[in-house]
Amino acid sequence: MTTAAKTNVLNLSTEEFVHPGNRACSGCGLSILYRIGLKALGRDCIFVVPPSCLTVMQGLFPIAASQMPILNGTFASTAAIATGVRAAMKRRGKQTQVVAWAGDGGTADIGIQALSGALERNEDIIYICYDNEAYMNTGVQRSGTTPQGGLTTTTPYGKKEQGKNLPEIVAAHNPAYVATCSASYPLDFHDKLLKAKQISGLKYIHIQTPCPPGWGCEERMTVKIGKAAIDCGLFDLYEIEDGKKQLSEPSRKLLKKAKLPSVQEYLSMQTRFKALSDEQIAVMQERIDQKWADYRQEFCAE
Amino acid sequence: MSEKLIDSGNNAAAMAVQLAAAEVIAAYPITPQTPLTEKLSELIAAGKMDAEYVAVESEHSALGVCIGAASAGVRAFTATSSNGLLYMSEQLHWAAGSRLPLVMCVVNRGIGAPWSVWNDHQDAMSQRDAGWIQIFAKDHQEIVDMTLKAFRLAELVHIPVMVNYDGYYLSHTYMPFELPDAQTVREFLPTYDYAHTLDPEKPESLNTVTLPDARNDINGVKQPGYMDIRHNLHQEMRLALQVWEEIDADFQQRFGRGGTPILDPYRCDDADFVVVAMGTLANQFHDVVDRLRDEGLKVGVLALQIYRPFPTAIIAEALQSVKAVLVYEKGLSYGNQGALYADLKSALYPYPNRPQLHNFIVGLGGRDIGTEDLYQTLKTACLQEALGTPEQNDTPQWIGLQL
C-alpha cells in the first residue's frame, strides 16, 4: 500500500476553483471539501451531481460558483450518468477524470442501485459521497445514514433504526479503492483524492460532513464536531485497497490510547441527539468500545 | 453496397444502429426488446461494431448512461419496452429538457398490471408529453430507415427521438428489407459536433437550477428562465416536422425510399371514409380497404408516421373534407378516449365541414386483432355514416372483448 503525499497548508495549491461567494450555508462542511477537493482534482475533470446541497451551492443559472464542467442529473442515476460520461471520454481517447459527487440520500438511498451497478462494472470514476447524515437540502429529513436516535423532521422523536454503513456496503463490492474522510480533515481528503486519481477502476470516498443547521450547532463548531466524532472513535478514517483495510492517521493514533473520550462529549455538541436516553448512549458507547477492541486486535498484532 | 436481407425486426433495428455508428449503447433486457440489445452486444463483443456496450442495472440507468454520454458529445442509443419505458420516464423528461440528441427504440408492449408481454401502444402513449419526438414504423424497412433518419433529426433539432415498432408483430417476425450501404449512410449521417458539451477546456454547468424569471448573466445579458427554456423546446419541436420532411427528402434521394415522412396514405385520394392508425395496424387495414372498395365503399387508410410533434395542420388538411374518420388505436387515456382520437378531433375542430369521428380500441395486451372484426366494424360505421349523419359519439368502441 502506497502512502499518499502529505499535503499541508504550506504546499497546498493556491489556485482557487470555487468563486468567492456561493450559496452554501455558513459553516457548511461541504464547502470546505469542495474548495480543497477541487485543488486535488485539478482542471481535467467532469463532475456529475444529483440533487443535493452541491446543486444549490453551484449557483443558479446563468451563474456558476465554480469553474468546472458539471452535469446535473436526476437523483437516482449519478453513478449511471458518470458511467456514460466516462464511456464518452473513452471513445474520445481522453483521460479526463469523471467525478460523481453526491450526498448520503443520493448515494445510500435513491442512488444505491446505480452505484452498485457501477461498482460491479468497476467503472473508472471517482464517486464521492458527502454524508451529512440526513436530507439537508430539503430541510433535514432522515436518510439511510442518519444515526440511530437522531432527530430529523421526519424522525421527530429520534430515528429508531441504525444507519447504513455505506463504505462497508461499497467495500463488499470489492472496488479498486474505498476511503473514508472527514470535512474536519480536508487535507486528508485532498491526499486521498490524489491517490484515487492514480488508480483505475471505481474509487469511492465517503466523507462525514457536519452540517450546522441539520445537526443543531453553531457555525463555528463544524470542524470541532467532525474532529470529536473521530476522537471518540465513532467515525473512523480509513482506506481499503485490495480488500485490506488500513486506518488513516487521525484514527490510527487512537490505537495507542488506553481510553477514548466518551461518545457523550460528541453527542452533546449537537441538538439532534438530545432525545437519546442514557441507555441508548450506553449501547452506542458499547458498540464503539467493541469496535476499537477489534481494531486493536486487528491492527496492533501486525 | 446495400444488402437485401430477411431477418427479425429487432435485428433490423440493431443493424441500423450499427450503421448509424452509435458509440455508446446502454440497455437493460425486457421482452420483447431483448433480442435487439443482445444483437448489439454481440456485434460489439465480436468487434463488428466499434462502440462501448454498458450492461446496466435498470432502464433508469440505461437512459442515465446515454444522458451522460450525449452530454459529453457522443452518439448514444438505448432501447426498451413497456414497464421499462415507464421506469425511465423521469430520464425521458430530463433528456428532452437537456436537449440531448438521443435515439431510443421502443418495442411497444402493454403495461402491467396485470402483466402482459404482448403488444399494444400504451407504453409510448403514456410518454407522449415527455418532450420526445415519437415516430412509428409499420414494417422492418421502416424500422431501418426511421432509425437512421431519427439520429439525423435528433442531432439537427437537439430533441431526442423515440422509434416505436410493434412488439412481436415486427420485433420477432422475419421480413425482407434492404440494409443501406455503410458509406452512403456515413454521408447521410456525418459525425456531429455538439455546441454545449462537457469539456474541461470550456467548462459549462449543465441543467443547473433555474428560477421562475429570466436572469442576467455576469455580463448583464438576460438569459432564459425555466419557462423560456421549455417554450423553446415546444417551438423547436413544432419546427421539427419540417426538418423531418427535409431529412426524408434527402434520404429518398440517397437511398430511393421515402416520400411519406408524416402521413402514409393507402387509397385515400377519393375516399369518403378514412381510417387513421399507427404502426402495423395501418398495414393490416390494406386488405380491409381493398375488400370494402370492391363492395363500392370509398374507404382509405392513413398511417400516422409521427405522433409527436403532432402534425396538426397536415393531418387536418388531409381529413377535413372526408365524411368520417375512423380512429383505431392500441391504447387510450383511461377515463376519456383514445389519445390519438382526442388529438385528431382537436386538430379538425377549426374546420367548418369537419368530418364525424369514431374511436375504436383494439388489441390491448396482444388481444388478437381479427381482420374480419376490422372489416365488420369499419363497414358498419361507414354504412351508418352513409345513411345519414349520426351524432358525434365520443365513447370508444372496444373491439374483440371476450367477456
mmCIF file of C-alpha atoms in Angstrom, chain B residues 18 85 182 208 350 356 393:
data_model
loop_
_atom_site.group_PDB
_atom_site.id
_atom_site.type_symbol
_atom_site.label_atom_id
_atom_site.label_comp_id
_atom_site.label_asym_id
_atom_site.label_seq_id
_atom_site.Cartn_x
_atom_site.Cartn_y
_atom_site.Cartn_z
ATOM 1 C CA GLN B 18 -24.627 -0.306 -36.149
ATOM 2 C CA LEU B 85 -40.018 2.739 -20.611
ATOM 3 C CA ALA B 182 -22.431 1.954 -44.953
ATOM 4 C CA THR B 208 -28.397 23.987 -13.231
ATOM 5 C CA PRO B 350 -61.422 24.651 -36.667
ATOM 6 C CA GLN B 356 -67.546 12.851 -37.857
ATOM 7 C CA ASN B 393 -70.253 9.715 -30.320
#
